[in-house]
PDB file of C-alpha atoms in Angstrom:
ATOM      1  CA  MET A   1      33.190-127.726  77.060  1.00  0.00           C
ATOM      2  CA  ALA A   2      33.423-129.774  73.887  1.00  0.00           C
ATOM      3  CA  GLU A   3      29.670-130.409  73.888  1.00  0.00           C
ATOM      4  CA  ALA A   4      28.952-126.703  74.180  1.00  0.00           C
ATOM      5  CA  GLU A   5      31.257-125.979  71.263  1.00  0.00           C
ATOM      6  CA  ALA A   6      29.519-128.561  69.124  1.00  0.00           C
ATOM      7  CA  VAL A   7      26.066-127.058  69.788  1.00  0.00           C
ATOM      8  CA  ALA A   8      26.879-123.370  69.712  1.00  0.00           C
ATOM      9  CA  ALA A   9      27.480-122.904  66.002  1.00  0.00           C
ATOM     10  CA  PRO A  10      27.543-119.183  65.141  1.00  0.00           C
ATOM     11  CA  PRO A  11      25.846-118.141  61.889  1.00  0.00           C
ATOM     12  CA  ILE A  12      28.352-117.718  59.055  1.00  0.00           C
ATOM     13  CA  ALA A  13      27.723-114.522  57.151  1.00  0.00           C
ATOM     14  CA  ALA A  14      29.648-112.622  54.505  1.00  0.00           C
ATOM     15  CA  GLY A  15      31.483-110.499  57.069  1.00  0.00           C
ATOM     16  CA  MET A  16      32.676-113.035  59.625  1.00  0.00           C
ATOM     17  CA  THR A  17      33.921-112.077  63.046  1.00  0.00           C
ATOM     18  CA  ALA A  18      37.149-113.553  64.428  1.00  0.00           C
ATOM     19  CA  ASP A  19      35.124-116.056  66.488  1.00  0.00           C
ATOM     20  CA  GLN A  20      33.066-117.135  63.478  1.00  0.00           C
ATOM     21  CA  ARG A  21      36.204-117.488  61.366  1.00  0.00           C
ATOM     22  CA  HIS A  22      37.850-119.607  64.065  1.00  0.00           C
ATOM     23  CA  TRP A  23      34.682-121.717  64.355  1.00  0.00           C
ATOM     24  CA  LEU A  24      34.745-122.411  60.608  1.00  0.00           C
ATOM     25  CA  LEU A  25      38.503-123.031  60.366  1.00  0.00           C
ATOM     26  CA  ARG A  26      38.382-125.310  63.428  1.00  0.00           C
ATOM     27  CA  ARG A  27      35.746-127.481  61.781  1.00  0.00           C
ATOM     28  CA  LEU A  28      37.609-127.567  58.481  1.00  0.00           C
ATOM     29  CA  HIS A  29      40.682-128.588  60.482  1.00  0.00           C
ATOM     30  CA  SER A  30      38.719-131.395  62.141  1.00  0.00           C
ATOM     31  CA  LEU A  31      37.213-132.537  58.830  1.00  0.00           C
ATOM     32  CA  SER A  32      40.545-132.514  56.965  1.00  0.00           C
ATOM     33  CA  GLY A  33      42.001-134.823  59.615  1.00  0.00           C
ATOM     34  CA  ILE A  34      39.386-137.433  58.707  1.00  0.00           C
ATOM     35  CA  ILE A  35      38.845-136.688  55.007  1.00  0.00           C
ATOM     36  CA  PRO A  36      41.177-136.993  53.190  1.00  0.00           C
ATOM     37  CA  ILE A  37      44.134-137.448  55.578  1.00  0.00           C
ATOM     38  CA  GLY A  38      42.655-140.123  57.815  1.00  0.00           C
ATOM     39  CA  GLY A  39      41.173-141.985  54.866  1.00  0.00           C
ATOM     40  CA  PHE A  40      44.549-142.073  53.164  1.00  0.00           C
ATOM     41  CA  LEU A  41      46.265-143.363  56.322  1.00  0.00           C
ATOM     42  CA  PHE A  42      43.812-146.269  56.507  1.00  0.00           C
ATOM     43  CA  PHE A  43      44.428-146.992  52.818  1.00  0.00           C
ATOM     44  CA  HIS A  44      48.206-146.667  53.219  1.00  0.00           C
ATOM     45  CA  LEU A  45      48.222-149.168  56.094  1.00  0.00           C
ATOM     46  CA  PHE A  46      45.978-151.517  54.128  1.00  0.00           C
ATOM     47  CA  GLU A  47      48.164-151.565  51.016  1.00  0.00           C
ATOM     48  CA  ASN A  48      51.393-151.856  53.003  1.00  0.00           C
ATOM     49  CA  ALA A  49      49.921-154.750  54.981  1.00  0.00           C
ATOM     50  CA  PHE A  50      50.487-156.857  51.843  1.00  0.00           C
ATOM     51  CA  VAL A  51      54.152-156.974  52.896  1.00  0.00           C
ATOM     52  CA  LEU A  52      53.046-159.533  55.478  1.00  0.00           C
ATOM     53  CA  ARG A  53      52.646-161.880  52.477  1.00  0.00           C
ATOM     54  CA  GLY A  54      56.124-161.102  51.193  1.00  0.00           C
ATOM     55  CA  GLY A  55      57.998-158.396  49.348  1.00  0.00           C
ATOM     56  CA  ASP A  56      56.902-159.509  45.855  1.00  0.00           C
ATOM     57  CA  THR A  57      53.237-159.395  46.835  1.00  0.00           C
ATOM     58  CA  TRP A  58      53.666-155.969  48.417  1.00  0.00           C
ATOM     59  CA  TRP A  59      55.356-154.569  45.302  1.00  0.00           C
ATOM     60  CA  LYS A  60      52.625-155.943  43.043  1.00  0.00           C
ATOM     61  CA  GLU A  61      49.687-154.775  45.172  1.00  0.00           C
ATOM     62  CA  THR A  62      51.051-151.237  45.642  1.00  0.00           C
ATOM     63  CA  GLU A  63      51.501-150.660  41.903  1.00  0.00           C
ATOM     64  CA  PHE A  64      48.307-148.603  41.690  1.00  0.00           C
ATOM     65  CA  THR A  65      49.623-145.781  43.873  1.00  0.00           C
ATOM     66  CA  ARG A  66      52.852-145.657  41.860  1.00  0.00           C
ATOM     67  CA  THR A  67      51.165-145.401  38.458  1.00  0.00           C
ATOM     68  CA  ILE A  68      48.098-143.165  38.866  1.00  0.00           C
ATOM     69  CA  PRO A  69      47.785-140.452  36.182  1.00  0.00           C
ATOM     70  CA  PHE A  70      48.813-136.879  37.094  1.00  0.00           C
ATOM     71  CA  GLN A  71      50.427-138.278  40.222  1.00  0.00           C
ATOM     72  CA  ILE A  72      52.022-135.082  41.532  1.00  0.00           C
ATOM     73  CA  ALA A  73      48.821-133.066  41.066  1.00  0.00           C
ATOM     74  CA  VAL A  74      46.708-135.757  42.741  1.00  0.00           C
ATOM     75  CA  GLU A  75      49.104-136.055  45.674  1.00  0.00           C
ATOM     76  CA  ALA A  76      49.189-132.270  46.109  1.00  0.00           C
ATOM     77  CA  LEU A  77      45.400-131.864  46.089  1.00  0.00           C
ATOM     78  CA  VAL A  78      44.539-134.960  48.103  1.00  0.00           C
ATOM     79  CA  LEU A  79      47.453-135.015  50.545  1.00  0.00           C
ATOM     80  CA  TRP A  80      50.009-132.237  50.730  1.00  0.00           C
ATOM     81  CA  ILE A  81      47.668-129.229  50.759  1.00  0.00           C
ATOM     82  CA  PRO A  82      45.268-130.791  53.339  1.00  0.00           C
ATOM     83  CA  ILE A  83      48.216-131.962  55.466  1.00  0.00           C
ATOM     84  CA  LEU A  84      49.829-128.505  55.416  1.00  0.00           C
ATOM     85  CA  TYR A  85      46.544-126.832  56.364  1.00  0.00           C
ATOM     86  CA  HIS A  86      45.855-129.380  59.090  1.00  0.00           C
ATOM     87  CA  ALA A  87      49.381-129.021  60.492  1.00  0.00           C
ATOM     88  CA  ILE A  88      49.517-125.216  60.371  1.00  0.00           C
ATOM     89  CA  TYR A  89      46.109-124.688  61.937  1.00  0.00           C
ATOM     90  CA  GLY A  90      46.875-127.444  64.436  1.00  0.00           C
ATOM     91  CA  LEU A  91      49.872-125.381  65.563  1.00  0.00           C
ATOM     92  CA  VAL A  92      47.568-122.359  65.899  1.00  0.00           C
ATOM     93  CA  ILE A  93      45.214-124.398  68.094  1.00  0.00           C
ATOM     94  CA  THR A  94      48.150-125.617  70.185  1.00  0.00           C
ATOM     95  CA  ALA A  95      49.562-122.107  70.611  1.00  0.00           C
ATOM     96  CA  THR A  96      46.217-120.585  71.630  1.00  0.00           C
ATOM     97  CA  ALA A  97      45.030-123.441  73.865  1.00  0.00           C
ATOM     98  CA  GLN A  98      44.389-122.777  77.541  1.00  0.00           C
ATOM     99  CA  PRO A  99      45.981-125.687  79.446  1.00  0.00           C
ATOM    100  CA  ASN A 100      44.902-126.809  82.897  1.00  0.00           C
ATOM    101  CA  ASP A 101      46.352-129.152  85.486  1.00  0.00           C
ATOM    102  CA  TYR A 102      43.267-131.289  86.156  1.00  0.00           C
ATOM    103  CA  PRO A 103      44.227-134.999  86.177  1.00  0.00           C
ATOM    104  CA  PHE A 104      41.422-136.067  83.844  1.00  0.00           C
ATOM    105  CA  GLU A 105      41.861-138.770  81.191  1.00  0.00           C
ATOM    106  CA  ARG A 106      40.703-136.506  78.365  1.00  0.00           C
ATOM    107  CA  ASN A 107      43.167-133.808  79.396  1.00  0.00           C
ATOM    108  CA  TYR A 108      45.965-136.324  78.938  1.00  0.00           C
ATOM    109  CA  GLN A 109      44.450-137.364  75.599  1.00  0.00           C
ATOM    110  CA  TYR A 110      44.315-133.717  74.505  1.00  0.00           C
ATOM    111  CA  THR A 111      47.969-133.215  75.433  1.00  0.00           C
ATOM    112  CA  LEU A 112      48.950-136.408  73.590  1.00  0.00           C
ATOM    113  CA  GLN A 113      46.955-135.204  70.587  1.00  0.00           C
ATOM    114  CA  ARG A 114      49.034-132.022  70.406  1.00  0.00           C
ATOM    115  CA  ILE A 115      52.347-133.868  70.939  1.00  0.00           C
ATOM    116  CA  THR A 116      51.578-136.629  68.424  1.00  0.00           C
ATOM    117  CA  GLY A 117      50.427-134.010  65.920  1.00  0.00           C
ATOM    118  CA  ILE A 118      53.883-132.411  65.950  1.00  0.00           C
ATOM    119  CA  LEU A 119      55.645-135.796  65.867  1.00  0.00           C
ATOM    120  CA  ALA A 120      53.418-136.992  63.028  1.00  0.00           C
ATOM    121  CA  PHE A 121      54.096-133.867  60.966  1.00  0.00           C
ATOM    122  CA  LEU A 122      57.863-134.241  61.398  1.00  0.00           C
ATOM    123  CA  PHE A 123      57.708-137.944  60.562  1.00  0.00           C
ATOM    124  CA  ILE A 124      55.551-137.396  57.473  1.00  0.00           C
ATOM    125  CA  GLY A 125      58.079-134.835  56.265  1.00  0.00           C
ATOM    126  CA  PHE A 126      60.930-137.314  56.773  1.00  0.00           C
ATOM    127  CA  HIS A 127      58.977-140.149  55.150  1.00  0.00           C
ATOM    128  CA  VAL A 128      58.027-138.076  52.112  1.00  0.00           C
ATOM    129  CA  PHE A 129      61.504-136.652  51.533  1.00  0.00           C
ATOM    130  CA  SER A 130      63.115-140.085  51.812  1.00  0.00           C
ATOM    131  CA  THR A 131      60.593-141.850  49.529  1.00  0.00           C
ATOM    132  CA  ARG A 132      58.335-139.822  47.187  1.00  0.00           C
ATOM    133  CA  ALA A 133      60.527-136.710  46.984  1.00  0.00           C
ATOM    134  CA  TYR A 134      63.562-138.949  46.534  1.00  0.00           C
ATOM    135  CA  PHE A 135      61.826-140.618  43.596  1.00  0.00           C
ATOM    136  CA  TYR A 136      60.871-137.305  41.989  1.00  0.00           C
ATOM    137  CA  ALA A 137      64.451-136.051  42.355  1.00  0.00           C
ATOM    138  CA  THR A 138      66.292-139.192  41.245  1.00  0.00           C
ATOM    139  CA  GLY A 139      63.770-141.434  39.467  1.00  0.00           C
ATOM    140  CA  VAL A 140      64.605-144.256  41.905  1.00  0.00           C
ATOM    141  CA  GLU A 141      61.535-145.977  43.358  1.00  0.00           C
ATOM    142  CA  THR A 142      61.484-146.995  47.003  1.00  0.00           C
ATOM    143  CA  ASN A 143      61.238-150.721  46.393  1.00  0.00           C
ATOM    144  CA  TYR A 144      61.296-153.576  48.882  1.00  0.00           C
ATOM    145  CA  LEU A 145      65.101-153.679  49.085  1.00  0.00           C
ATOM    146  CA  ARG A 146      65.277-149.973  49.919  1.00  0.00           C
ATOM    147  CA  MET A 147      62.599-150.305  52.605  1.00  0.00           C
ATOM    148  CA  HIS A 148      64.373-153.402  53.920  1.00  0.00           C
ATOM    149  CA  ASN A 149      67.603-151.428  54.282  1.00  0.00           C
ATOM    150  CA  PHE A 150      65.708-148.668  56.081  1.00  0.00           C
ATOM    151  CA  MET A 151      64.185-151.097  58.580  1.00  0.00           C
ATOM    152  CA  MET A 152      67.511-152.833  59.206  1.00  0.00           C
ATOM    153  CA  ASN A 153      68.914-149.512  60.437  1.00  0.00           C
ATOM    154  CA  PRO A 154      68.006-149.342  64.174  1.00  0.00           C
ATOM    155  CA  LEU A 155      67.774-145.537  64.151  1.00  0.00           C
ATOM    156  CA  ILE A 156      65.510-145.362  61.104  1.00  0.00           C
ATOM    157  CA  LEU A 157      63.404-148.252  62.422  1.00  0.00           C
ATOM    158  CA  THR A 158      62.922-146.370  65.702  1.00  0.00           C
ATOM    159  CA  VAL A 159      61.948-143.207  63.825  1.00  0.00           C
ATOM    160  CA  TYR A 160      59.405-145.179  61.791  1.00  0.00           C
ATOM    161  CA  ILE A 161      57.909-146.894  64.827  1.00  0.00           C
ATOM    162  CA  VAL A 162      57.593-143.690  66.851  1.00  0.00           C
ATOM    163  CA  GLY A 163      56.358-141.692  63.852  1.00  0.00           C
ATOM    164  CA  THR A 164      53.837-144.298  62.745  1.00  0.00           C
ATOM    165  CA  LEU A 165      52.433-144.727  66.248  1.00  0.00           C
ATOM    166  CA  ALA A 166      52.148-140.935  66.526  1.00  0.00           C
ATOM    167  CA  CYS A 167      50.181-140.842  63.266  1.00  0.00           C
ATOM    168  CA  VAL A 168      47.914-143.682  64.368  1.00  0.00           C
ATOM    169  CA  TYR A 169      47.201-142.135  67.779  1.00  0.00           C
ATOM    170  CA  HIS A 170      46.585-138.703  66.272  1.00  0.00           C
ATOM    171  CA  LEU A 171      44.081-140.213  63.852  1.00  0.00           C
ATOM    172  CA  THR A 172      42.200-142.453  66.266  1.00  0.00           C
ATOM    173  CA  ASN A 173      41.915-139.816  68.977  1.00  0.00           C
ATOM    174  CA  GLY A 174      41.066-137.337  66.227  1.00  0.00           C
ATOM    175  CA  ILE A 175      38.094-139.510  65.254  1.00  0.00           C
ATOM    176  CA  PHE A 176      36.851-139.192  68.828  1.00  0.00           C
ATOM    177  CA  THR A 177      37.240-135.388  68.891  1.00  0.00           C
ATOM    178  CA  PHE A 178      35.669-135.196  65.423  1.00  0.00           C
ATOM    179  CA  THR A 179      32.462-136.770  66.741  1.00  0.00           C
ATOM    180  CA  ILE A 180      32.336-134.126  69.482  1.00  0.00           C
ATOM    181  CA  THR A 181      33.230-131.168  67.269  1.00  0.00           C
ATOM    182  CA  TRP A 182      30.563-132.083  64.719  1.00  0.00           C
ATOM    183  CA  GLY A 183      27.896-132.892  67.329  1.00  0.00           C
ATOM    184  CA  ILE A 184      27.753-136.610  66.544  1.00  0.00           C
ATOM    185  CA  ALA A 185      28.516-137.680  70.130  1.00  0.00           C
ATOM    186  CA  ALA A 186      26.293-135.238  71.987  1.00  0.00           C
ATOM    187  CA  GLY A 187      25.966-136.956  75.356  1.00  0.00           C
ATOM    188  CA  ALA A 188      28.458-138.066  77.985  1.00  0.00           C
ATOM    189  CA  LYS A 189      27.576-141.754  77.522  1.00  0.00           C
ATOM    190  CA  ALA A 190      28.016-141.594  73.740  1.00  0.00           C
ATOM    191  CA  GLN A 191      31.345-139.790  74.142  1.00  0.00           C
ATOM    192  CA  THR A 192      32.597-142.430  76.580  1.00  0.00           C
ATOM    193  CA  LEU A 193      31.622-145.304  74.268  1.00  0.00           C
ATOM    194  CA  ILE A 194      33.231-143.679  71.219  1.00  0.00           C
ATOM    195  CA  ASN A 195      36.327-142.814  73.224  1.00  0.00           C
ATOM    196  CA  ARG A 196      36.745-146.451  74.278  1.00  0.00           C
ATOM    197  CA  ALA A 197      36.175-147.643  70.708  1.00  0.00           C
ATOM    198  CA  CYS A 198      38.849-145.240  69.435  1.00  0.00           C
ATOM    199  CA  VAL A 199      41.315-146.451  72.072  1.00  0.00           C
ATOM    200  CA  LEU A 200      40.668-150.029  70.922  1.00  0.00           C
ATOM    201  CA  LEU A 201      41.114-148.950  67.294  1.00  0.00           C
ATOM    202  CA  PHE A 202      44.452-147.379  68.221  1.00  0.00           C
ATOM    203  CA  VAL A 203      45.645-150.638  69.789  1.00  0.00           C
ATOM    204  CA  VAL A 204      44.636-152.649  66.697  1.00  0.00           C
ATOM    205  CA  LEU A 205      46.227-150.213  64.227  1.00  0.00           C
ATOM    206  CA  ALA A 206      49.356-149.915  66.385  1.00  0.00           C
ATOM    207  CA  ILE A 207      49.843-153.701  66.280  1.00  0.00           C
ATOM    208  CA  VAL A 208      49.235-153.756  62.523  1.00  0.00           C
ATOM    209  CA  SER A 209      51.621-150.825  61.935  1.00  0.00           C
ATOM    210  CA  VAL A 210      54.502-152.307  63.916  1.00  0.00           C
ATOM    211  CA  SER A 211      53.927-155.715  62.291  1.00  0.00           C
ATOM    212  CA  ILE A 212      54.240-154.074  58.853  1.00  0.00           C
ATOM    213  CA  LEU A 213      57.496-152.352  59.766  1.00  0.00           C
ATOM    214  CA  ILE A 214      58.977-155.551  61.205  1.00  0.00           C
ATOM    215  CA  ALA A 215      57.909-157.488  58.092  1.00  0.00           C
ATOM    216  CA  PHE A 216      60.132-155.242  55.976  1.00  0.00           C
ATOM    217  CA  ARG A 217      63.113-156.682  57.856  1.00  0.00           C
ATOM    218  CA  ALA A 218      62.655-160.066  56.159  1.00  0.00           C
ATOM    219  CA  PRO A 219      65.452-160.797  53.641  1.00  0.00           C
ATOM    220  CA  ALA A 220      64.791-159.302  50.208  1.00  0.00           C
TER     221      ALA A 220
END
């Protein structure tokens, strides 16, 4: 089914039909999940991984993202608009999907992709409002001490772990579906290999993500 979709690309003309419009929006949805959203998630994990070397190192190495020029405009263009589009059209895909009860691995992955997409969107909203939006409203940066206090709260720590793992799964499985949607993994063997690689990537990023969150619990 996915292979057929990747091959059967309808011609895009000035007056698009509903199917052609969906074909185009579906591919833009897939692309936005990788660029820029997925790219930023990799970068965000990378820069936050400096907390494993201590709070002072983390604060120093993350200075770039706190001081870029035209910060609000950059964040809106690179993150918030793509995330809103990806989330809204993801809900459209979820609402119009035709589920089945076949006990296949990829069916479970598809269901998890929809569930983690919703969880990730809710978590991103919480994360943004409690950090960046909080800064814009009050002028108070989310420094190491503030993150430490967050992670010492069992409820907030749980929200961060669940939300971060949802984001990581949604991205890594999204990389797999991206290769199918864009015709990169055209055969069954290629799809299986990429699927396994993405599962391994999820495990690695999940370990890194949880390690970062736990590191914030070290005394300030």
